[in-house]
Coordinates of C-alpha atoms in Angstrom, one line a residue:
X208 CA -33.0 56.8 -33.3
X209 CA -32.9 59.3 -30.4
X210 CA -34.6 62.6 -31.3
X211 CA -31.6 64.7 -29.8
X212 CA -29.4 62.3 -32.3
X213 CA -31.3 63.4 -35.0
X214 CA -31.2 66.8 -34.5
X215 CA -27.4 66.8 -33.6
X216 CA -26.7 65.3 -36.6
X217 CA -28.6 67.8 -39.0
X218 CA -26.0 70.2 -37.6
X219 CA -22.2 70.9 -38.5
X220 CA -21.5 71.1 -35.1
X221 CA -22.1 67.6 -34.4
X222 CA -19.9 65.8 -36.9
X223 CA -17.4 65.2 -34.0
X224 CA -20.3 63.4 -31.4
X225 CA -21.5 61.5 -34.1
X226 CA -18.4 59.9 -35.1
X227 CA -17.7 59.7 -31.3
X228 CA -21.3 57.6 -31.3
X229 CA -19.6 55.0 -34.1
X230 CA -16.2 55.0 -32.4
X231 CA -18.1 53.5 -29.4
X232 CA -20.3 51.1 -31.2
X233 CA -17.0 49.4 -32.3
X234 CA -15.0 49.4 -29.0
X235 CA -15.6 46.1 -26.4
X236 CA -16.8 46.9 -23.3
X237 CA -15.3 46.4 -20.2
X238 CA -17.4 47.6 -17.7
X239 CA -21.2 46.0 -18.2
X240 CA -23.9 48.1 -17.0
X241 CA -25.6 47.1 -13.5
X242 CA -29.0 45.8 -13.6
X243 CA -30.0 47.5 -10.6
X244 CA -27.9 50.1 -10.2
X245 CA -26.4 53.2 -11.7
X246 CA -23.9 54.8 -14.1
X247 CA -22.6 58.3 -13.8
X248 CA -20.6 59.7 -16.8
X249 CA -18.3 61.7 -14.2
X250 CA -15.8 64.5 -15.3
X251 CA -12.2 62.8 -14.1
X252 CA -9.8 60.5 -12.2
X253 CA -9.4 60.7 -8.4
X254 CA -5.7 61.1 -7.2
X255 CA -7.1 59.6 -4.3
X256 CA -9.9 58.3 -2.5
X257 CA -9.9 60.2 0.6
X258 CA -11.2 63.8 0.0
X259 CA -8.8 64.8 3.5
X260 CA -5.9 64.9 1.4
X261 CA -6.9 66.9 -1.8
X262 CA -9.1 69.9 -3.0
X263 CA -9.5 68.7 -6.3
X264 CA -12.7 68.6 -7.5
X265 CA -12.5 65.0 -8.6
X266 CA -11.8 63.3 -5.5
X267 CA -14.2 65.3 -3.6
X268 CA -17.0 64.1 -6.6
X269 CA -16.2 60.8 -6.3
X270 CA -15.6 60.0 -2.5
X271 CA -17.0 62.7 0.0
X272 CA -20.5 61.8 -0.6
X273 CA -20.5 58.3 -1.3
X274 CA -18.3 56.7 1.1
X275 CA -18.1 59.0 4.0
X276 CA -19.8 60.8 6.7
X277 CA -19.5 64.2 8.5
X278 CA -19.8 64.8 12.7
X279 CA -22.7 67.5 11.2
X280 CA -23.4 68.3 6.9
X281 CA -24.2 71.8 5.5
X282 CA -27.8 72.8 5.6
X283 CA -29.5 73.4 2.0
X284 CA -29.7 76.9 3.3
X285 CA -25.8 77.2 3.5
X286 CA -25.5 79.2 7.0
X287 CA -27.0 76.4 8.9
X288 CA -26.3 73.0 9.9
X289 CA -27.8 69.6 10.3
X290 CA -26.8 66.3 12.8
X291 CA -25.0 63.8 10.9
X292 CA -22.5 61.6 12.9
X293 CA -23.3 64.0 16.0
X294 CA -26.7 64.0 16.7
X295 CA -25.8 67.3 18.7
X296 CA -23.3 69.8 20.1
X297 CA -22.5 72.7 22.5
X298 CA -19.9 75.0 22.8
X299 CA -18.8 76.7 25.9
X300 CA -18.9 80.3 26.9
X301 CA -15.4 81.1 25.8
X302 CA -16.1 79.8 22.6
X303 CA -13.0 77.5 22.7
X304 CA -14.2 74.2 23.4
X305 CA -16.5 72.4 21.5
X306 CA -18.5 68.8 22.6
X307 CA -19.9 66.6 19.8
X308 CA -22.3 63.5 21.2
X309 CA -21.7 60.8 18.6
X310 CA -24.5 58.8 17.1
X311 CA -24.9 55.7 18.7
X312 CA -24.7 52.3 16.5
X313 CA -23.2 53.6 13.2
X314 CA -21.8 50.8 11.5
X315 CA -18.5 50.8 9.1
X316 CA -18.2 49.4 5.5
X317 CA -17.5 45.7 5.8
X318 CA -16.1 44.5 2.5
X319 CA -13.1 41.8 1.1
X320 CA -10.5 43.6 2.6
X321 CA -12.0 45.3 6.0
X322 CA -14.7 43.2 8.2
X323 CA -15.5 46.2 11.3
X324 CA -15.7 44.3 15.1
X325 CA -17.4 47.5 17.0
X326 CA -19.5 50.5 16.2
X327 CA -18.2 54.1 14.9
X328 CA -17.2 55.9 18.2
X329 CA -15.0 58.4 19.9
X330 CA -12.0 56.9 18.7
X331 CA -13.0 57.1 15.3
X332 CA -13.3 60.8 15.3
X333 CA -10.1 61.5 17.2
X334 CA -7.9 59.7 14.6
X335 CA -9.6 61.4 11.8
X336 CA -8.8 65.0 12.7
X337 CA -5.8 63.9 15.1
X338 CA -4.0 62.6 11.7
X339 CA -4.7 66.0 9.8
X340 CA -3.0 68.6 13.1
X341 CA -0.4 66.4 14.5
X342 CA 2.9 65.7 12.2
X343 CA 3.9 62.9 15.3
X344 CA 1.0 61.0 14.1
X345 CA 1.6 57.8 12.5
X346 CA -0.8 58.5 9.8
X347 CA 0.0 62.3 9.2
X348 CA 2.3 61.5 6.3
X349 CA 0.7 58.8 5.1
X350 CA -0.3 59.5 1.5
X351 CA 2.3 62.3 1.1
X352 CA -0.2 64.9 1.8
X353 CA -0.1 68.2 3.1
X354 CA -3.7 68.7 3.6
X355 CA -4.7 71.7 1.6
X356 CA -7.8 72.6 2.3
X357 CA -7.3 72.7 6.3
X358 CA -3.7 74.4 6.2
X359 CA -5.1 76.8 3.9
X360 CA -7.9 77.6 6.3
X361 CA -5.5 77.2 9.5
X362 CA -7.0 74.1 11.1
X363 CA -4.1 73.0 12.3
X364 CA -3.3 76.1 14.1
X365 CA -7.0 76.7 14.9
X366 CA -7.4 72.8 16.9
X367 CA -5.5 72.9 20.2
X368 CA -6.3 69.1 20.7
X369 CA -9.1 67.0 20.1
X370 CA -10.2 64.0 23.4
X371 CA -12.3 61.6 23.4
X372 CA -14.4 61.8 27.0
X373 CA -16.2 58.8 26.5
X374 CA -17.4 56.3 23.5
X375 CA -19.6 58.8 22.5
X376 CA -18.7 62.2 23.3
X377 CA -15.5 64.4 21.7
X378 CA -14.2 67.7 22.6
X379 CA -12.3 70.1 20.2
X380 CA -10.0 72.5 22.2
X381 CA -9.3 75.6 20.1
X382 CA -6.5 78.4 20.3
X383 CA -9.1 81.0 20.3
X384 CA -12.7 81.2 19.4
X385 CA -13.4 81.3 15.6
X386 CA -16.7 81.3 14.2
X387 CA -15.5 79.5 11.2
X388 CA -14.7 76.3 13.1
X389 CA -18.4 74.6 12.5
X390 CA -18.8 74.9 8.9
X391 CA -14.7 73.4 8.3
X392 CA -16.2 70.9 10.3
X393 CA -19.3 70.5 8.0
X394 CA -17.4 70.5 4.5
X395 CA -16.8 67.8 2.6
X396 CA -12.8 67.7 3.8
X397 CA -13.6 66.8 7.1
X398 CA -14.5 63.1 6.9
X399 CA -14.6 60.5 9.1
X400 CA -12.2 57.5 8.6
X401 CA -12.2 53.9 10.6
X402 CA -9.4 54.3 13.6
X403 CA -9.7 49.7 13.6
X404 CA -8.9 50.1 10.0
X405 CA -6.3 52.2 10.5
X406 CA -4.8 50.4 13.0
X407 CA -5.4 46.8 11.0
X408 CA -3.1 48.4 8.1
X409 CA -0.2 49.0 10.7
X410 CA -0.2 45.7 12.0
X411 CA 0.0 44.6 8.3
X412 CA 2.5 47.0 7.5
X413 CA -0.1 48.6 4.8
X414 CA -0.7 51.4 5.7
X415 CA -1.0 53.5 1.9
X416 CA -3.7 51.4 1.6
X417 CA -6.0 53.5 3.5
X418 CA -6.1 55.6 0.6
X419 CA -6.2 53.6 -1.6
X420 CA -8.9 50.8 -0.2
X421 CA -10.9 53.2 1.6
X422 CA -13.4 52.6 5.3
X423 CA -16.0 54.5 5.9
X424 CA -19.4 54.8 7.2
X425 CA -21.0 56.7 4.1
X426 CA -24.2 55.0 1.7
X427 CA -21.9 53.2 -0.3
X428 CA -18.5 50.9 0.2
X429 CA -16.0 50.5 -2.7
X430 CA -16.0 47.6 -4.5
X431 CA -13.7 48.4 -7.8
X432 CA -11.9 51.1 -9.8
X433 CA -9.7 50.6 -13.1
X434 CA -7.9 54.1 -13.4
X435 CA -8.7 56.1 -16.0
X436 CA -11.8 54.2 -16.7
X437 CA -14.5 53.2 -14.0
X438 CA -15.1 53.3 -10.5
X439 CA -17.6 50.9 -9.2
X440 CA -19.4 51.0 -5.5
X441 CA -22.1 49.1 -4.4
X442 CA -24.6 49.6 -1.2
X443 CA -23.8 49.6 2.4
X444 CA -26.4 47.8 3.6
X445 CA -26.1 48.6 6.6
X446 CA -25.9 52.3 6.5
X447 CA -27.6 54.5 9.5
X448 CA -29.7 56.6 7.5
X449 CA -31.2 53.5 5.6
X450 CA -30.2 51.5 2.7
X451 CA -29.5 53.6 -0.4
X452 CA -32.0 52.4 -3.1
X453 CA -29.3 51.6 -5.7
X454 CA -27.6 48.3 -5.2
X455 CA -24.3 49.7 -7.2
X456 CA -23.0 53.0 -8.4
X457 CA -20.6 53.2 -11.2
X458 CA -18.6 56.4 -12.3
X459 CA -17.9 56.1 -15.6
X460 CA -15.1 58.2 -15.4
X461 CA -15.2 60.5 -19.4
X462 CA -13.2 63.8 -19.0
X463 CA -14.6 64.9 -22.8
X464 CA -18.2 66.4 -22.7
X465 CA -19.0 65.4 -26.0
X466 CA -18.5 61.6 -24.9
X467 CA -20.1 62.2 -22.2
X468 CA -22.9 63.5 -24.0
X469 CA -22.8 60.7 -26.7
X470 CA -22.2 57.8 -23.8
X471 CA -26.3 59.7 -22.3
X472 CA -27.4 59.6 -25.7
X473 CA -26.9 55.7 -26.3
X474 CA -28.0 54.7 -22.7
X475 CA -24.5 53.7 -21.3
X476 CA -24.6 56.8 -19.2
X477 CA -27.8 56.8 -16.9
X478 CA -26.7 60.7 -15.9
X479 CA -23.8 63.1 -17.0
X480 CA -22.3 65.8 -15.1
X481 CA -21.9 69.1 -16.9
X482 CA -22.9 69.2 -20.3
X483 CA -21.2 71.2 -22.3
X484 CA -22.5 74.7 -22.7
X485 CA -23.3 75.2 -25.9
X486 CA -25.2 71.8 -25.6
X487 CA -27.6 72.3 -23.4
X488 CA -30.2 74.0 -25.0
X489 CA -30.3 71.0 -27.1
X490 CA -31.0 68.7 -24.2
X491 CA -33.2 71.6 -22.7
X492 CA -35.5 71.1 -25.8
X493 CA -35.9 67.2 -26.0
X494 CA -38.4 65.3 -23.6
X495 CA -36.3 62.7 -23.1
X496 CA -33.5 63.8 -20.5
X497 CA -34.2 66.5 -17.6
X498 CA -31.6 69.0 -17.5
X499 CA -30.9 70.9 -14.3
X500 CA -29.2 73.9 -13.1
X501 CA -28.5 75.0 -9.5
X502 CA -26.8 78.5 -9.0
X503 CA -23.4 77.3 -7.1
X504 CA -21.3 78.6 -4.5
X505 CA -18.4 79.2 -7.3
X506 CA -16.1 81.7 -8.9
X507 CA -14.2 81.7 -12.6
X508 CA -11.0 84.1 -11.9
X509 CA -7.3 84.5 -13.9
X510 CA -4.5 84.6 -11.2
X511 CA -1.4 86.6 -11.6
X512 CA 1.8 85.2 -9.9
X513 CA 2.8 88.1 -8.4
X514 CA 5.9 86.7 -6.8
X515 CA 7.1 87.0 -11.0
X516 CA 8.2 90.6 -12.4
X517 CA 5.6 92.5 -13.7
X518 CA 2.7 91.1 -12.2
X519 CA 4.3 91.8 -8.6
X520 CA 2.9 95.2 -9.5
X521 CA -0.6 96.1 -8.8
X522 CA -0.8 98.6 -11.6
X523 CA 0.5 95.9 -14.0
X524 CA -2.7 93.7 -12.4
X525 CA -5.2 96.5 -12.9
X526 CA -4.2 97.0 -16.0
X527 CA -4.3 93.0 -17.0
X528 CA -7.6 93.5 -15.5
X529 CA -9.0 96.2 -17.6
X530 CA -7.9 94.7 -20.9
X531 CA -10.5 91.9 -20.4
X532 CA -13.5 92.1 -22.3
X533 CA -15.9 90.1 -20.0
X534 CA -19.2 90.3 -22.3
X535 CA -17.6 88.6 -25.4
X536 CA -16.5 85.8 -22.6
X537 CA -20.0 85.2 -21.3
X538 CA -21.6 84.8 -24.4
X539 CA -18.7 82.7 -26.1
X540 CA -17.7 80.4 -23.4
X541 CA -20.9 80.1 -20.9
X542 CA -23.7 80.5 -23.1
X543 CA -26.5 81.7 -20.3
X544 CA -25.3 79.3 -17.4
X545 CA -23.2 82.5 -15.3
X546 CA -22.8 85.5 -14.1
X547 CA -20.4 88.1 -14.5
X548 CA -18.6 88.0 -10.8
X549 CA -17.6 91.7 -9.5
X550 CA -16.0 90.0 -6.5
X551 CA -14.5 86.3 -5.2
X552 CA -18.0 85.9 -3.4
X553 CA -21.2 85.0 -5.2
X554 CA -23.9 87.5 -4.9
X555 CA -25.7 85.0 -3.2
X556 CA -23.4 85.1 -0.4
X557 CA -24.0 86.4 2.6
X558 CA -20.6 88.5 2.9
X559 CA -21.0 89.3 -1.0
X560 CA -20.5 93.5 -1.0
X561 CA -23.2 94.8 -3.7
X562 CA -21.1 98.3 -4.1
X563 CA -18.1 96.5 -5.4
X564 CA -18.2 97.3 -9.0
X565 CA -16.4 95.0 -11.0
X566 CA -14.0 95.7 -13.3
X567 CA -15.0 97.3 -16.6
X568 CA -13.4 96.8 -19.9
X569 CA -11.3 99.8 -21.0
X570 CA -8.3 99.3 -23.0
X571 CA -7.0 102.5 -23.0
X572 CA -7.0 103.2 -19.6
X573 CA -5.1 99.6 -19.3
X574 CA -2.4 101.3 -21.8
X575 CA -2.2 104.0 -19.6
X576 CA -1.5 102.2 -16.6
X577 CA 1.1 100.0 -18.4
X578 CA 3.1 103.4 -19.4
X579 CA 2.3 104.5 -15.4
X580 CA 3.8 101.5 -14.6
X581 CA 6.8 101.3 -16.9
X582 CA 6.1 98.8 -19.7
X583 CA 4.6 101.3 -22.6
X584 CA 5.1 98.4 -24.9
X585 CA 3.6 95.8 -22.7
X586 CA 5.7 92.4 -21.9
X587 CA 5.2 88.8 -22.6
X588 CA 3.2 86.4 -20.4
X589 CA 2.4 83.1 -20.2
X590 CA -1.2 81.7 -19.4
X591 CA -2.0 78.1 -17.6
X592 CA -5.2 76.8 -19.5
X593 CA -7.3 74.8 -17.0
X594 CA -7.2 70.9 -18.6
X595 CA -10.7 70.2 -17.3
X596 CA -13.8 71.3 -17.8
X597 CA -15.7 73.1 -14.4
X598 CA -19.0 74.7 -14.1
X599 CA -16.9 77.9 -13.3
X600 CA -15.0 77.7 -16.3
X601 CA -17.1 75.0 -19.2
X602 CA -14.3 75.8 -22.2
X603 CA -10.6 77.7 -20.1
X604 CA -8.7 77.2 -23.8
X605 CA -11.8 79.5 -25.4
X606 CA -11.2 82.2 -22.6
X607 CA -7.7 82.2 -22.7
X608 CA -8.0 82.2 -26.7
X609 CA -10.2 85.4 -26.2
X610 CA -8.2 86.8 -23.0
X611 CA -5.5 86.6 -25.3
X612 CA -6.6 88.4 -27.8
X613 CA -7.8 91.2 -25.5
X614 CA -4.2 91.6 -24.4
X615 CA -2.7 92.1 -28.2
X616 CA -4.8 95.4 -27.8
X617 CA -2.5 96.9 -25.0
X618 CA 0.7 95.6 -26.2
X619 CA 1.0 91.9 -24.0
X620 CA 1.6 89.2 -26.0
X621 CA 0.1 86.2 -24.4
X622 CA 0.9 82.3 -24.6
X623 CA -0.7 79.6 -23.8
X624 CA 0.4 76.9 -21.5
X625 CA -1.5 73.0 -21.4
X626 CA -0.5 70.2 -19.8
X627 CA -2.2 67.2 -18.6
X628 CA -4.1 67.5 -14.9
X629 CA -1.4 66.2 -12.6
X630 CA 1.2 68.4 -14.4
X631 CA -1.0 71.5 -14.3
X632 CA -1.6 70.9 -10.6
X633 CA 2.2 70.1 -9.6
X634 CA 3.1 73.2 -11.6
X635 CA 0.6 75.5 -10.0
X636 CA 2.0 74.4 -6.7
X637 CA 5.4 74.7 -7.0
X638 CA 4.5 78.3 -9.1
X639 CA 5.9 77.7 -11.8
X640 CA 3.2 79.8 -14.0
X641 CA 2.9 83.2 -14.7
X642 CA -0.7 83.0 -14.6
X643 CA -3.0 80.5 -14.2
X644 CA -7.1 80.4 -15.7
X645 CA -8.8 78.5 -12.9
X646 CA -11.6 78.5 -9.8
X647 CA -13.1 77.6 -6.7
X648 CA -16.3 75.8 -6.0
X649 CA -16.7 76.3 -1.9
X650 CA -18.5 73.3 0.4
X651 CA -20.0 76.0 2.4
X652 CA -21.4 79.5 2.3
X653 CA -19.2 80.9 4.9
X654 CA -17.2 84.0 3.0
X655 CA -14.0 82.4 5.0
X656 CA -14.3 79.6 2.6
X657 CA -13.1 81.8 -0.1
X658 CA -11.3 84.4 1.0
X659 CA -8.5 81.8 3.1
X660 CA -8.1 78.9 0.7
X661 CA -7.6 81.3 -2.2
X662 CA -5.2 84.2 -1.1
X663 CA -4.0 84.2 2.6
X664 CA -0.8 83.4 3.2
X665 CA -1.4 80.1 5.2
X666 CA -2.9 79.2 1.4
X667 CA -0.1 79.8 0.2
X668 CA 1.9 77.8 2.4
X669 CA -0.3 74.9 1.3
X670 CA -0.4 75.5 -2.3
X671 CA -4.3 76.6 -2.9
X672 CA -3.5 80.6 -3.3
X673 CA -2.3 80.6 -7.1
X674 CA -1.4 83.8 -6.9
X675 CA 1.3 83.3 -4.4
X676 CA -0.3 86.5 -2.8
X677 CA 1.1 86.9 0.7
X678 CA -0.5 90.1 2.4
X679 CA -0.6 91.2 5.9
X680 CA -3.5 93.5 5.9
X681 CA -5.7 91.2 4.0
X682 CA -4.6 88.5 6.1
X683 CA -5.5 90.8 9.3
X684 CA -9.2 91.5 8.0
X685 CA -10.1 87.9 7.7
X686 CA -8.5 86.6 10.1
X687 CA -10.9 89.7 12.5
X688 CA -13.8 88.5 10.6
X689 CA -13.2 84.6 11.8
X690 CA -12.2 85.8 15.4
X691 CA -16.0 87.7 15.4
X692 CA -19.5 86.1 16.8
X693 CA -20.9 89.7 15.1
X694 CA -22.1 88.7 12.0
X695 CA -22.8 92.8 11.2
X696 CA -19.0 93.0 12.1
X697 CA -18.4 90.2 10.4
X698 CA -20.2 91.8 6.7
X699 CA -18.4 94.7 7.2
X700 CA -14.8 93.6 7.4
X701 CA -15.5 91.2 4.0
X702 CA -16.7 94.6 2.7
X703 CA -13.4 95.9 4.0
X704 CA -11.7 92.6 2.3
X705 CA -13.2 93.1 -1.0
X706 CA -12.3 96.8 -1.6
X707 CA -8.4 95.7 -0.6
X708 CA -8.6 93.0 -3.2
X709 CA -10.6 95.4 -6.2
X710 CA -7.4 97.3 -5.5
X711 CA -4.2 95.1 -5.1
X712 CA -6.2 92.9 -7.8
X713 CA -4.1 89.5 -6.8
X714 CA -6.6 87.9 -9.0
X715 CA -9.2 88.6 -11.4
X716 CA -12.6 87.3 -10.1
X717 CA -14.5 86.6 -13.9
X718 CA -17.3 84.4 -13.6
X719 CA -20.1 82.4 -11.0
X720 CA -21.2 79.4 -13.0
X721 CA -23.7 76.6 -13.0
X722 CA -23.8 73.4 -11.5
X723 CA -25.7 71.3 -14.7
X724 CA -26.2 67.6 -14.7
X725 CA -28.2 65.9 -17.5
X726 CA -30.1 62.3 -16.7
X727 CA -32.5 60.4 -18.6
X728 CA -36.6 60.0 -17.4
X729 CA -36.2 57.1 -15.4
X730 CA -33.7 58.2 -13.1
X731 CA -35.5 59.9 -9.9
X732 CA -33.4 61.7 -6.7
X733 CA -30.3 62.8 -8.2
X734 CA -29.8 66.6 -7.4
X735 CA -27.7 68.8 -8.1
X736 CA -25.6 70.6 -4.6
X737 CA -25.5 74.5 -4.9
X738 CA -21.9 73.1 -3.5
X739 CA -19.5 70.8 -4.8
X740 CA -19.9 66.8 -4.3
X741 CA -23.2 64.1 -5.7
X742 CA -25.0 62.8 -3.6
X743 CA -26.5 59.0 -4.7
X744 CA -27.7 58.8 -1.5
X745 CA -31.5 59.4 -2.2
X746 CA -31.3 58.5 -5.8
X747 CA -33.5 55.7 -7.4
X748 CA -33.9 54.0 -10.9
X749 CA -37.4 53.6 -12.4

């Protein structure tokens, strides 16, 4: 028996894996493990298969990486950026026009339902970005999508028009210069889909299916998914960085860590995404697995509502703020694997201001603020549990549990709202909560890629600020920042950004967490991204 079995079963706390272990032994499987390939215990289901249409972390996981490509990918470094689809680019002296030379060559998934008849080109790049900005498109509301990530970050009102000047050369025509523009270009979002496939669907009348039965250039092509359960790719052969050394990837698609966890244990799992934390030092201590950690590009935070009586006032959100005892939540719900965060930004940002000075716990000057603010004897309130576990936030119900215990102290009586992940989501949008327990993991180091998805008002607009926080002078300072080539300029109006939001306290930033990913000896290549997405790319079985 596996050593790690052994030693979780000596313990109380693993009464509930080991029955999970002889719960599987008896269930048929349905999904037989590839000879030569893969299989990733993955954290949930994607809504859809094209990461364009969603921020959620699941479709972003399972897609962005594996079947697409980018015009030009993140650097590991996080400022930089590397050729991918263009081998280069220039930008003219205005700083409005951008021209991307296309890799020559490139050649699309051919599977049962797609056969390509030309190369990637031109064309290919203009319908991708072409269907996010223009609502005539035939393809814009396809999918009934708004496109969250790029309203939230103003792409639309950012790209004037995007041409194709040849097979192999685009240009980008912006309002104004914006110094953003090349990392929204680099992120996992901004993929690039098949314009023939695109227009194959419309001849067939089909077009959801592009979706659904995704085209792209990436490593791997889709091959199979039963929802809820699996997801199954298999190699592009044909792929222009070389063919990937696994023949087939399955996600094994296990939203509960400790099945997860038991699926590693029994070999049906070749590598698991996120244990859970107070399971890792287990797997830490046994030769058998390699456990890794990579700092990420994350942040934990509680967001109030604040178009909802009383958390419309900032004294109320200060106050909220103040009740939180944040060293009792690092030890009880991250076990080692974060940091407190004093601000949205990671300290290992580059806009990250070192004299903001989180918030410190201090009931009583809470209380005070509540009487200052007109509720002596507090209020009710209720707070959204996150139904998924994130490396920002490994157990929400535990934090809320002790968040709302805190808040008994100053006189709020806290309750909790679950629901299931497309009901939390729909909720959230339509802000429905009061306050909501969730986080960011950003596909860039940019600061902008914080600051605008979470809490401008074009985020708002496309249902990524969860505070429903609409304000003009935080809007101004970031939207200076983006309109800057001065990158001291550019530090000091983040600064500027970060005091505003220590004192309006739209949300309250709580922790930077871990990206951890368990897999057994004999699988080689599989890293972990300080940003979000898995890459199978390089990986290899022994």
């Amino acid at each position: 028996m596996n050593k790690l079995l052994l030693q979780l079963t000596r313990r109380p706390a693993a009464t509930l894996l080991f029955s999970t272990l002889a719960l599987m032994g008896c269930e048929p499987m349905d999904m037989p493990k590839p000879k030569d390939g893969l299989v990733y215990c993955s954290l949930g289901n994607p809504s859809s298969f094209n990461p364009q249409l969603s921020t959620s972390a699941n479709v972003v996981e399972a897609t962005s990486m594996q079947l697409y490509d980018r015009l030009m990918d993140m650097a590991p470094d996080g400022r930089s950026f590397v050729p991918a689809l263009a081998t280069h680019w220039q930008v003219d002296e205005t700083g409005t026009r951008y021209t991307f030379h296309l890799r020559p060559e490139v050649e699309f998934h051919d599977t049962k339902y797609f056969s390509p008849t030309r190369y990637f080109s031109a064309d290919d790049v203009v319908f991708s970005f072409r269907r996010i900005i223009d609502k005539t498109h035939p393809y814009h509301y396809v999918g009934r999508s708004d496109y969250s990530f790029f309203v939230s970050v103003g792409f639309p009102w950012m790209v004037k028009s995007v041409e194709a000047i040849d097979q192999h050369t685009v240009e980008f025509e912006l309002f104004a210069a914006d110094s953003t523009f090349l990392s929204n270009i680099a992120t996992n979002f901004s993929v690039i889909l098949s314009a023939e496939y695109a227009a194959q669907l419309s001849a067939q009348g089909q077009r959801h299916l592009i979706d659904k039965l995704p085209i792209g250039t990436g490593p791997f092509h889709y091959y199979r998914h039963k929802e809820e359960h699996y997801i199954k790719y298999r190699a592009h052969a044909q792929y222009w960085r070389g063919r990937p050394k696994l023949n087939e990837v399955v996600l094994d698609i296990t939203p509960n860590g400790t099945m997860r966890l038991a699926k590693l244990l029994t070999g049906e799992c070749d590598a698991m995404a996120s244990p859970l934390a107070n399971e890792l030092a287990l797997l830490r201590d046994n030769q058998e697995f390699k456990l890794q950690y990579q700092t990420s590009f994350n942040v934990g935070y509680w967001a109030f509502n604040t178009d909802t009586p009383p958390l419309n006032n900032a004294k109320v959100r200060q106050a909220l703020s103040l009740a939180i005892n944040r060293d009792i939540i690092m030890e009880a719900v991250f076990y080692g694997t974060a940091s407190v965060a004093s601000t949205l930004l990671p300290p290992a940002s580059w806009g990250h201001d070192d004299t903001t000075v989180g918030q410190l716990y201090d009931p009583q000057l809470a209380q005070q603020l509540l009487t200052e603010a007109g509720y002596p004897d507090g209020f009710d309130i209720d707070i959204w549990v996150l139904p998924v576990q994130r490396s920002y936030n490994p157990n929400s119900r535990k934090m809320a549990l002790l968040i709302q215990d805190n808040l008994k102290q100053i006189g709020v009586h806290a309750h909790l709202v679950n629901k299931d992940w497309n009901a939390f989501r729909a909720g959230l949008s339509k802000g429905a909560h009061d306050s909501v327990l969730i986080g960011w993991t950003a596909d860039n180091a940019d600061p902008d890629n914080f600051f605008r998805p979470l809490l401008s008002c074009q985020a708002k607009l496309a249902g990524t600020n969860r505070a429903m926080w609409c304000d003009k002078y935080y809007d101004r300072l970031i939207d200076l920042a983006r309109q800057s080539t001065s990158f001291e300029q550019r530090q000091q109006l983040y600064s500027q950004a970060q005091s505003y939001l220590a004192e309006q306290m739209p949300v309250v930033p709580i922790a930077h967490g871990m990206r951890t990913q368990a897999t057994g000896l004999h699988v080689n290549g599989l890293n972990v991204s300080p940003f979000g997405g898995i890459d199978f790319s390089s990986a290899s079985i022994e």
